[in-house]
Every structure is written in C-alpha cells, then in structure tokens.
C-alpha cells in the first residue's frame, strides 16, 4: 500500500547562515526529523531525500544504522561530513564520516581517528582550523619544492648552454642550508586562532595554485635570462678560460683582495676541476635569494595560519640563509671566493644584483597576496564568468531555490508502492488517530497510522 507523507506549514525564520540569498524562496526553512521519519523517507520517498537533506538541521533519536546511512547520504551529495559521538552506538557513523571525533575515551575512541579531551563539541572548530592549516602547509611545501626545481632548472639550462655549471659548494648551500631546512620547518606554523568563513583550495590542480607556480616561474625566468644576457654587456666581462689574460688584467678594477696564480705555462690557474664564470657568479646569488623569497611567500599566515614570525625556527633559518647569501655576495675574502668558486665583481654590479632580487620579491609578494590569495577577487571572477560548483548539494540548492512549489505546504504525497491504500506501521505508537475519512480506505481501520511531519 502507498505511504502518505503529510506536510504542514510552519513559521519561517531566517537564520542568516543559509547558503542561498535571503530574498529567494528556500532560504528560510529547515527540516527536523526523528530516526523513524528518516527510515520511512529513506525506504519509500527516495526522490525526496536529497531535497530534505540539503536543508536538514536536526536529526534525532536515530539508531546506529540510521546514523551511518545518514552520513553516507550526505556524502553522496558531496558534503564533507564530520561526526561526534561518545558511545558504542556511534562507532559505525564515526568510521564512515570523513572526520570522526570521539567525545570519550571509551569504545568510540577506537573507531574514530580523533579523540577530544573535552566531552563537548567545542573541539570541532579547533579541528577544522588545524585541518585547514595542515592543508595550506602541505600545499605550501609542494609549491616550494616545485619552484625549487623550476628555478634550478632555468639556471642550469642557461649555464649548460655555455658548458658551465654551479660549483659543488654552491649546490650544497642551496640544497642543505636552504631547501632542506625550509622543508623541515615550513609546516611548523600553527593554525590561526580564528576560524575563517571559507576554506582553502582543496585540490593541487586548483587555479590559484597553478597560477602561483606559473607566474613565479615566469618572474624567475625573466630575471635570470635578463641577468644572464646583461652581464655579457658589461665592459669588464670576459670568458675566463678563453681570455685568461683579459681576466687577469681586469682584476685591478675589482674591489677585492683575491689574486690568481700563474702556472708554468703563464696562464691563470684556479682550483683544479672548478668551472668559473661571470654568469655563474651572477646567477648564483639571484637563484639563492629567489629560493628564500618563495619560501617566505608560500608561508603566508592569515587567515588559515598564524603569521610567519610565530614560527621561530623557520624565521631564523630564513634570516640566517639570507644573511649568509648577502655576506658572500659582498665579501672580499679570497678564502670565500676560492671555496664558493666565484669570481669577484665590481661593487656596483653586486648592488644591482641585490636590487633586482628585492624588486622580484616585491612583485612576487604583491601578486601572491593581493591577487592569487584574494578570496573576494576569485568570487567576483566566478560570478562574472558564470562558474559554479559542481557538487551535488550545490546543484540541489540552486534547483530548490528556483522551485516555487518547494517546500510543499498543506499537501500529502504518496510513495506509490501500493494501490489506493496507506502504509500502516504496526509498531509505531502515536496519539494521532487516522482520520475517519481515510480509515475507510485502509485495510485495518483499528490500527494507528504513521504520519511523518516535517
């Protein structure tokens, strides 16, 4: 027999937290149901279940199986579901949910990945903040390692073009003193104490992340190629191994105490096996400072993490690496130049390198902070170009907001499982009797009728 679903109109109260605008129909109502009501709708009114869930607020007196079923139905609508429970009857739902939080250290703590020390739901915002901070930190480390490979690839490609390369100690400073230390401490920044009203990008292939890597790669490529070509235009430039006499003659113009020795053939001799060039000396400080700047930029704090200066070890390592690089750039010590396999240049050229790296940092920081991480700007772009979420619950919300017949009021729907009859729930006890007009249609008029009121 068919099961009737009776709708009764209630007072609509706007909460201010609805996902649809206040003026649209569908933004001022909520559904509350018990476990028995949910079971009937789940079995006999499957088509209505998504419509009810997107505006469902209260689900009470549910069995363990119904809790798990409810979470799975929400997940089918592409919701990320969290579940709090403190008893053995919550174990199934805690395992099914994306984030299960046990509010006790009893049986539920075994089934849930998280256990709260306080027996209330105050831990939920804290877990969300920590989860978002961990996600942003992971993406930040991913972007840094990606940019590290791209920056080094560009510089190595330019040097290989002229059969040159960075020295061993130059690679050692970049790989160990900067990259390794950054990766170990970059993710230690704690979550921001205030929960943001929106979530960060949840996919590696999201437009903000891809644009961040692409634009930073473009900036790095432009700076390195410009420096590589511009150093060749300097009056003191020469190819060291092909024009060693010119190189030795130009040493008197440099602000340095370093001197080169001549071997028995009369040519300049340096550390055996090393490859020195003005291109290497120019590109190494640019790329090294670029590593430091991208590590700083990708460690953005608010709104998901605390400011970068609260991560004391990471901040100290960045300052130490930057200070070391600038010291090597402006030092005039022969031991440093021999060890780092660099060639001394005039002071004005070193200052120019520092100015270029500072300019690159300012441009990159502005683009990353004011454009790529601007949530309001991305929302505006989505509205202008008509982009919308493809999640099932977003689609349902949009359809229901445009449906003038939803939610139905003062109406009775039938499941269609029977013919000209009603579903009689023998085990349900209710003080509401079946109307006399409808009892004549039922097969057992003495039994009570199950009504689902929403």
mmCIF file of N, CA, C and O in Angstrom, residues 199-277:
data_model
loop_
_atom_site.group_PDB
_atom_site.id
_atom_site.type_symbol
_atom_site.label_atom_id
_atom_site.label_comp_id
_atom_site.label_asym_id
_atom_site.label_seq_id
_atom_site.Cartn_x
_atom_site.Cartn_y
_atom_site.Cartn_z
ATOM 1 N N UNK A 199 36.955 28.056 3.153
ATOM 2 C CA UNK A 199 38.003 27.048 3.230
ATOM 3 C C UNK A 199 39.049 27.289 2.145
ATOM 4 O O UNK A 199 38.759 27.920 1.115
ATOM 5 N N UNK A 200 40.257 26.788 2.322
ATOM 6 C CA UNK A 200 41.286 26.960 1.287
ATOM 7 C C UNK A 200 41.041 26.018 0.115
ATOM 8 O O UNK A 200 40.146 25.164 0.140
ATOM 9 N N UNK A 201 41.823 26.197 -0.921
ATOM 10 C CA UNK A 201 41.725 25.311 -2.090
ATOM 11 C C UNK A 201 42.019 23.882 -1.669
ATOM 12 O O UNK A 201 42.988 23.623 -0.943
ATOM 13 N N UNK A 202 41.194 22.962 -2.116
ATOM 14 C CA UNK A 202 41.330 21.577 -1.694
ATOM 15 C C UNK A 202 41.951 20.661 -2.723
ATOM 16 O O UNK A 202 42.030 19.456 -2.498
ATOM 17 N N UNK A 203 42.416 21.199 -3.859
ATOM 18 C CA UNK A 203 42.984 20.372 -4.911
ATOM 19 C C UNK A 203 44.296 20.980 -5.382
ATOM 20 O O UNK A 203 44.454 22.197 -5.439
ATOM 21 N N UNK A 204 45.226 20.103 -5.738
ATOM 22 C CA UNK A 204 46.513 20.580 -6.237
ATOM 23 C C UNK A 204 46.379 21.261 -7.595
ATOM 24 O O UNK A 204 47.183 22.130 -7.941
ATOM 25 N N UNK A 205 45.373 20.873 -8.359
ATOM 26 C CA UNK A 205 45.184 21.452 -9.693
ATOM 27 C C UNK A 205 44.191 22.605 -9.682
ATOM 28 O O UNK A 205 43.541 22.877 -10.677
ATOM 29 N N UNK A 206 44.070 23.288 -8.562
ATOM 30 C CA UNK A 206 43.178 24.438 -8.480
ATOM 31 C C UNK A 206 43.821 25.637 -9.175
ATOM 32 O O UNK A 206 45.055 25.755 -9.216
ATOM 33 N N UNK A 207 43.024 26.547 -9.743
ATOM 34 C CA UNK A 207 43.590 27.699 -10.463
ATOM 35 C C UNK A 207 44.533 28.563 -9.643
ATOM 36 O O UNK A 207 45.591 28.946 -10.156
ATOM 37 N N UNK A 208 44.243 28.893 -8.368
ATOM 38 C CA UNK A 208 45.204 29.735 -7.622
ATOM 39 C C UNK A 208 46.568 29.083 -7.490
ATOM 40 O O UNK A 208 47.601 29.754 -7.617
ATOM 41 N N UNK A 209 46.607 27.774 -7.232
ATOM 42 C CA UNK A 209 47.893 27.104 -7.051
ATOM 43 C C UNK A 209 48.667 27.019 -8.362
ATOM 44 O O UNK A 209 49.880 27.284 -8.399
ATOM 45 N N UNK A 210 47.976 26.664 -9.430
ATOM 46 C CA UNK A 210 48.661 26.561 -10.720
ATOM 47 C C UNK A 210 49.149 27.919 -11.204
ATOM 48 O O UNK A 210 50.266 28.044 -11.736
ATOM 49 N N UNK A 211 48.332 28.959 -11.027
ATOM 50 C CA UNK A 211 48.756 30.297 -11.424
ATOM 51 C C UNK A 211 49.926 30.777 -10.589
ATOM 52 O O UNK A 211 50.812 31.489 -11.086
ATOM 53 N N UNK A 212 49.947 30.414 -9.303
ATOM 54 C CA UNK A 212 51.054 30.816 -8.443
ATOM 55 C C UNK A 212 52.372 30.241 -8.955
ATOM 56 O O UNK A 212 53.380 30.952 -9.059
ATOM 57 N N UNK A 213 52.371 28.960 -9.278
ATOM 58 C CA UNK A 213 53.587 28.337 -9.795
ATOM 59 C C UNK A 213 53.958 28.906 -11.166
ATOM 60 O O UNK A 213 55.139 29.186 -11.442
ATOM 61 N N UNK A 214 52.970 29.105 -12.011
ATOM 62 C CA UNK A 214 53.246 29.597 -13.361
ATOM 63 C C UNK A 214 53.817 31.018 -13.328
ATOM 64 O O UNK A 214 54.828 31.310 -13.990
ATOM 65 N N UNK A 215 53.194 31.918 -12.569
ATOM 66 C CA UNK A 215 53.661 33.299 -12.535
ATOM 67 C C UNK A 215 55.022 33.414 -11.864
ATOM 68 O O UNK A 215 55.889 34.174 -12.326
ATOM 69 N N UNK A 216 55.246 32.662 -10.786
ATOM 70 C CA UNK A 216 56.565 32.691 -10.154
ATOM 71 C C UNK A 216 57.639 32.138 -11.081
ATOM 72 O O UNK A 216 58.775 32.628 -11.084
ATOM 73 N N UNK A 217 57.281 31.133 -11.863
ATOM 74 C CA UNK A 217 58.238 30.609 -12.842
ATOM 75 C C UNK A 217 58.555 31.654 -13.905
ATOM 76 O O UNK A 217 59.714 31.794 -14.318
ATOM 77 N N UNK A 218 57.539 32.384 -14.336
ATOM 78 C CA UNK A 218 57.768 33.434 -15.339
ATOM 79 C C UNK A 218 58.659 34.535 -14.784
ATOM 80 O O UNK A 218 59.598 34.999 -15.463
ATOM 81 N N UNK A 219 58.397 34.969 -13.553
ATOM 82 C CA UNK A 219 59.221 36.020 -12.948
ATOM 83 C C UNK A 219 60.673 35.564 -12.822
ATOM 84 O O UNK A 219 61.609 36.312 -13.139
ATOM 85 N N UNK A 220 60.861 34.338 -12.361
ATOM 86 C CA UNK A 220 62.217 33.817 -12.205
ATOM 87 C C UNK A 220 62.914 33.683 -13.548
ATOM 88 O O UNK A 220 64.107 33.994 -13.678
ATOM 89 N N UNK A 221 62.191 33.233 -14.554
ATOM 90 C CA UNK A 221 62.784 33.074 -15.881
ATOM 91 C C UNK A 221 63.200 34.423 -16.465
ATOM 92 O O UNK A 221 64.296 34.561 -17.023
ATOM 93 N N UNK A 222 62.347 35.424 -16.310
ATOM 94 C CA UNK A 222 62.661 36.759 -16.842
ATOM 95 C C UNK A 222 63.889 37.339 -16.161
ATOM 96 O O UNK A 222 64.801 37.876 -16.818
ATOM 97 N N UNK A 223 63.956 37.237 -14.840
ATOM 98 C CA UNK A 223 65.083 37.811 -14.095
ATOM 99 C C UNK A 223 66.383 37.097 -14.441
ATOM 100 O O UNK A 223 67.419 37.741 -14.686
ATOM 101 N N UNK A 224 66.361 35.774 -14.490
ATOM 102 C CA UNK A 224 67.601 35.039 -14.752
ATOM 103 C C UNK A 224 68.094 35.259 -16.180
ATOM 104 O O UNK A 224 69.302 35.444 -16.404
ATOM 105 N N UNK A 225 67.193 35.234 -17.137
ATOM 106 C CA UNK A 225 67.621 35.449 -18.525
ATOM 107 C C UNK A 225 68.139 36.869 -18.704
ATOM 108 O O UNK A 225 69.163 37.096 -19.385
ATOM 109 N N UNK A 226 67.476 37.828 -18.094
ATOM 110 C CA UNK A 226 67.936 39.224 -18.200
ATOM 111 C C UNK A 226 69.322 39.391 -17.589
ATOM 112 O O UNK A 226 70.200 40.045 -18.177
ATOM 113 N N UNK A 227 69.540 38.811 -16.405
ATOM 114 C CA UNK A 227 70.856 38.903 -15.774
ATOM 115 C C UNK A 227 71.910 38.159 -16.580
ATOM 116 O O UNK A 227 73.062 38.629 -16.710
ATOM 117 N N UNK A 228 71.556 37.013 -17.145
ATOM 118 C CA UNK A 228 72.499 36.220 -17.929
ATOM 119 C C UNK A 228 72.948 36.983 -19.180
ATOM 120 O O UNK A 228 74.134 36.921 -19.563
ATOM 121 N N UNK A 229 72.038 37.690 -19.818
ATOM 122 C CA UNK A 229 72.384 38.446 -21.031
ATOM 123 C C UNK A 229 73.037 39.777 -20.710
ATOM 124 O O UNK A 229 73.940 40.234 -21.425
ATOM 125 N N UNK A 230 72.595 40.408 -19.617
ATOM 126 C CA UNK A 230 73.101 41.738 -19.299
ATOM 127 C C UNK A 230 74.543 41.699 -18.811
ATOM 128 O O UNK A 230 75.311 42.639 -19.050
ATOM 129 N N UNK A 231 74.931 40.622 -18.133
ATOM 130 C CA UNK A 231 76.311 40.550 -17.646
ATOM 131 C C UNK A 231 77.295 40.471 -18.807
ATOM 132 O O UNK A 231 78.451 40.907 -18.704
ATOM 133 N N UNK A 232 76.832 39.952 -19.939
ATOM 134 C CA UNK A 232 77.711 39.873 -21.105
ATOM 135 C C UNK A 232 77.958 41.236 -21.739
ATOM 136 O O UNK A 232 78.902 41.396 -22.520
ATOM 137 N N UNK A 233 77.105 42.199 -21.414
ATOM 138 C CA UNK A 233 77.260 43.532 -21.987
ATOM 139 C C UNK A 233 78.161 44.435 -21.161
ATOM 140 O O UNK A 233 78.434 45.570 -21.575
ATOM 141 N N UNK A 234 78.636 43.946 -20.026
ATOM 142 C CA UNK A 234 79.469 44.781 -19.162
ATOM 143 C C UNK A 234 80.876 44.918 -19.745
ATOM 144 O O UNK A 234 81.404 43.982 -20.361
ATOM 145 N N UNK A 235 81.504 46.075 -19.567
ATOM 146 C CA UNK A 235 82.846 46.287 -20.141
ATOM 147 C C UNK A 235 83.914 45.399 -19.541
ATOM 148 O O UNK A 235 84.947 45.135 -20.176
ATOM 149 N N UNK A 236 83.701 44.942 -18.300
ATOM 150 C CA UNK A 236 84.704 44.101 -17.650
ATOM 151 C C UNK A 236 84.458 42.610 -17.868
ATOM 152 O O UNK A 236 85.189 41.769 -17.338
ATOM 153 N N UNK A 237 83.415 42.270 -18.641
ATOM 154 C CA UNK A 237 83.094 40.857 -18.841
ATOM 155 C C UNK A 237 84.056 40.230 -19.835
ATOM 156 O O UNK A 237 84.431 40.827 -20.842
ATOM 157 N N UNK A 238 84.440 39.001 -19.550
ATOM 158 C CA UNK A 238 85.187 38.183 -20.497
ATOM 159 C C UNK A 238 84.998 36.720 -20.125
ATOM 160 O O UNK A 238 84.694 36.390 -18.985
ATOM 161 N N UNK A 239 85.163 35.850 -21.083
ATOM 162 C CA UNK A 239 85.093 34.418 -20.824
ATOM 163 C C UNK A 239 86.425 33.986 -20.230
ATOM 164 O O UNK A 239 87.452 34.032 -20.883
ATOM 165 N N UNK A 240 86.376 33.548 -18.984
ATOM 166 C CA UNK A 240 87.591 33.399 -18.171
ATOM 167 C C UNK A 240 88.598 32.469 -18.804
ATOM 168 O O UNK A 240 89.771 32.818 -18.951
ATOM 169 N N UNK A 241 88.161 31.265 -19.226
ATOM 170 C CA UNK A 241 89.128 30.287 -19.691
ATOM 171 C C UNK A 241 89.614 30.542 -21.118
ATOM 172 O O UNK A 241 90.661 30.081 -21.511
ATOM 173 N N UNK A 242 88.851 31.274 -21.879
ATOM 174 C CA UNK A 242 89.299 31.586 -23.232
ATOM 175 C C UNK A 242 90.140 32.858 -23.259
ATOM 176 O O UNK A 242 90.987 33.024 -24.128
ATOM 177 N N UNK A 243 89.881 33.756 -22.324
ATOM 178 C CA UNK A 243 90.602 35.024 -22.305
ATOM 179 C C UNK A 243 91.159 35.255 -20.905
ATOM 180 O O UNK A 243 90.770 36.170 -20.198
ATOM 181 N N UNK A 244 92.041 34.390 -20.498
ATOM 182 C CA UNK A 244 92.590 34.469 -19.148
ATOM 183 C C UNK A 244 93.411 35.734 -18.945
ATOM 184 O O UNK A 244 93.402 36.324 -17.867
ATOM 185 N N UNK A 245 94.146 36.207 -19.970
ATOM 186 C CA UNK A 245 94.954 37.409 -19.822
ATOM 187 C C UNK A 245 94.070 38.623 -19.605
ATOM 188 O O UNK A 245 94.348 39.491 -18.773
ATOM 189 N N UNK A 246 92.945 38.693 -20.329
ATOM 190 C CA UNK A 246 91.998 39.790 -20.148
ATOM 191 C C UNK A 246 91.405 39.753 -18.754
ATOM 192 O O UNK A 246 91.220 40.775 -18.104
ATOM 193 N N UNK A 247 91.145 38.541 -18.267
ATOM 194 C CA UNK A 247 90.565 38.395 -16.938
ATOM 195 C C UNK A 247 91.543 38.882 -15.866
ATOM 196 O O UNK A 247 91.182 39.589 -14.933
ATOM 197 N N UNK A 248 92.827 38.522 -16.001
ATOM 198 C CA UNK A 248 93.814 38.947 -15.021
ATOM 199 C C UNK A 248 94.021 40.455 -15.058
ATOM 200 O O UNK A 248 94.219 41.104 -14.028
ATOM 201 N N UNK A 249 93.956 41.031 -16.257
ATOM 202 C CA UNK A 249 94.149 42.476 -16.359
ATOM 203 C C UNK A 249 93.012 43.246 -15.716
ATOM 204 O O UNK A 249 93.226 44.323 -15.150
ATOM 205 N N UNK A 250 91.809 42.683 -15.783
ATOM 206 C CA UNK A 250 90.641 43.362 -15.214
ATOM 207 C C UNK A 250 90.531 43.205 -13.708
ATOM 208 O O UNK A 250 89.694 43.844 -13.082
ATOM 209 N N UNK A 251 91.367 42.351 -13.095
ATOM 210 C CA UNK A 251 91.250 42.144 -11.655
ATOM 211 C C UNK A 251 91.575 43.406 -10.871
ATOM 212 O O UNK A 251 91.099 43.605 -9.760
ATOM 213 N N UNK A 252 92.396 44.298 -11.448
ATOM 214 C CA UNK A 252 92.739 45.532 -10.737
ATOM 215 C C UNK A 252 91.548 46.464 -10.598
ATOM 216 O O UNK A 252 91.558 47.367 -9.763
ATOM 217 N N UNK A 253 90.505 46.258 -11.403
ATOM 218 C CA UNK A 253 89.326 47.118 -11.329
ATOM 219 C C UNK A 253 88.313 46.656 -10.289
ATOM 220 O O UNK A 253 87.341 47.344 -10.014
ATOM 221 N N UNK A 254 88.539 45.466 -9.724
ATOM 222 C CA UNK A 254 87.583 44.900 -8.788
ATOM 223 C C UNK A 254 87.969 45.228 -7.360
ATOM 224 O O UNK A 254 89.146 45.287 -7.021
ATOM 225 N N UNK A 255 86.939 45.408 -6.547
ATOM 226 C CA UNK A 255 87.174 45.686 -5.133
ATOM 227 C C UNK A 255 87.339 44.370 -4.403
ATOM 228 O O UNK A 255 86.414 43.819 -3.820
ATOM 229 N N UNK A 256 88.540 43.804 -4.486
ATOM 230 C CA UNK A 256 88.779 42.504 -3.859
ATOM 231 C C UNK A 256 90.253 42.332 -3.581
ATOM 232 O O UNK A 256 91.100 42.954 -4.207
ATOM 233 N N UNK A 257 90.537 41.495 -2.655
ATOM 234 C CA UNK A 257 91.922 41.177 -2.313
ATOM 235 C C UNK A 257 92.356 39.860 -2.920
ATOM 236 O O UNK A 257 93.461 39.402 -2.658
ATOM 237 N N UNK A 258 91.478 39.250 -3.693
ATOM 238 C CA UNK A 258 91.796 37.947 -4.269
ATOM 239 C C UNK A 258 92.768 38.114 -5.421
ATOM 240 O O UNK A 258 92.650 39.015 -6.240
ATOM 241 N N UNK A 259 93.746 37.239 -5.518
ATOM 242 C CA UNK A 259 94.710 37.242 -6.612
ATOM 243 C C UNK A 259 94.817 35.836 -7.170
ATOM 244 O O UNK A 259 94.676 34.854 -6.447
ATOM 245 N N UNK A 260 95.037 35.753 -8.451
ATOM 246 C CA UNK A 260 95.174 34.469 -9.115
ATOM 247 C C UNK A 260 96.637 34.177 -9.374
ATOM 248 O O UNK A 260 97.448 35.076 -9.616
ATOM 249 N N UNK A 261 97.001 32.906 -9.330
ATOM 250 C CA UNK A 261 98.357 32.477 -9.573
ATOM 251 C C UNK A 261 98.500 32.013 -11.018
ATOM 252 O O UNK A 261 97.553 31.568 -11.632
ATOM 253 N N UNK A 262 99.715 32.131 -11.505
ATOM 254 C CA UNK A 262 100.005 31.642 -12.844
ATOM 255 C C UNK A 262 100.765 30.317 -12.743
ATOM 256 O O UNK A 262 101.598 30.134 -11.863
ATOM 257 N N UNK A 263 100.449 29.417 -13.657
ATOM 258 C CA UNK A 263 101.192 28.157 -13.680
ATOM 259 C C UNK A 263 102.409 28.301 -14.598
ATOM 260 O O UNK A 263 102.713 29.379 -15.098
ATOM 261 N N UNK A 264 103.094 27.197 -14.837
ATOM 262 C CA UNK A 264 104.341 27.272 -15.603
ATOM 263 C C UNK A 264 104.120 27.667 -17.051
ATOM 264 O O UNK A 264 105.047 28.103 -17.736
ATOM 265 N N UNK A 265 102.876 27.575 -17.565
ATOM 266 C CA UNK A 265 102.607 27.991 -18.940
ATOM 267 C C UNK A 265 102.295 29.474 -19.039
ATOM 268 O O UNK A 265 102.186 30.010 -20.132
ATOM 269 N N UNK A 266 102.133 30.134 -17.883
ATOM 270 C CA UNK A 266 101.810 31.552 -17.899
ATOM 271 C C UNK A 266 100.339 31.847 -17.887
ATOM 272 O O UNK A 266 99.941 33.009 -17.874
ATOM 273 N N UNK A 267 99.467 30.802 -17.906
ATOM 274 C CA UNK A 267 98.026 31.012 -17.876
ATOM 275 C C UNK A 267 97.510 31.051 -16.448
ATOM 276 O O UNK A 267 98.167 30.591 -15.523
ATOM 277 N N UNK A 268 96.287 31.584 -16.293
ATOM 278 C CA UNK A 268 95.683 31.666 -14.961
ATOM 279 C C UNK A 268 95.296 30.270 -14.499
ATOM 280 O O UNK A 268 94.820 29.445 -15.277
ATOM 281 N N UNK A 269 95.554 29.993 -13.254
ATOM 282 C CA UNK A 269 95.174 28.697 -12.686
ATOM 283 C C UNK A 269 94.357 28.925 -11.424
ATOM 284 O O UNK A 269 94.664 29.811 -10.623
ATOM 285 N N UNK A 270 93.313 28.150 -11.250
ATOM 286 C CA UNK A 270 92.436 28.239 -10.085
ATOM 287 C C UNK A 270 92.332 26.853 -9.460
ATOM 288 O O UNK A 270 93.193 26.004 -9.683
ATOM 289 N N UNK A 271 91.287 26.641 -8.686
ATOM 290 C CA UNK A 271 91.104 25.337 -8.068
ATOM 291 C C UNK A 271 90.914 24.303 -9.165
ATOM 292 O O UNK A 271 90.069 24.473 -10.038
ATOM 293 N N UNK A 272 91.670 23.221 -9.152
ATOM 294 C CA UNK A 272 91.564 22.233 -10.234
ATOM 295 C C UNK A 272 90.148 21.664 -10.319
ATOM 296 O O UNK A 272 89.513 21.355 -9.318
ATOM 297 N N UNK A 273 89.654 21.546 -11.527
ATOM 298 C CA UNK A 273 88.364 20.942 -11.771
ATOM 299 C C UNK A 273 87.192 21.890 -11.642
ATOM 300 O O UNK A 273 86.072 21.527 -11.959
ATOM 301 N N UNK A 274 87.395 23.080 -11.139
ATOM 302 C CA UNK A 274 86.284 24.011 -10.982
ATOM 303 C C UNK A 274 86.044 24.774 -12.271
ATOM 304 O O UNK A 274 86.972 24.979 -13.060
ATOM 305 N N UNK A 275 84.801 25.197 -12.473
ATOM 306 C CA UNK A 275 84.436 25.969 -13.660
ATOM 307 C C UNK A 275 83.934 27.317 -13.181
ATOM 308 O O UNK A 275 82.869 27.409 -12.562
ATOM 309 N N UNK A 276 84.680 28.356 -13.463
ATOM 310 C CA UNK A 276 84.336 29.695 -13.022
ATOM 311 C C UNK A 276 83.893 30.535 -14.208
ATOM 312 O O UNK A 276 84.420 30.415 -15.312
ATOM 313 N N UNK A 277 82.932 31.416 -13.959
ATOM 314 C CA UNK A 277 82.465 32.333 -14.983
ATOM 315 C C UNK A 277 81.707 33.457 -14.326
ATOM 316 O O UNK A 277 81.217 33.327 -13.193
#
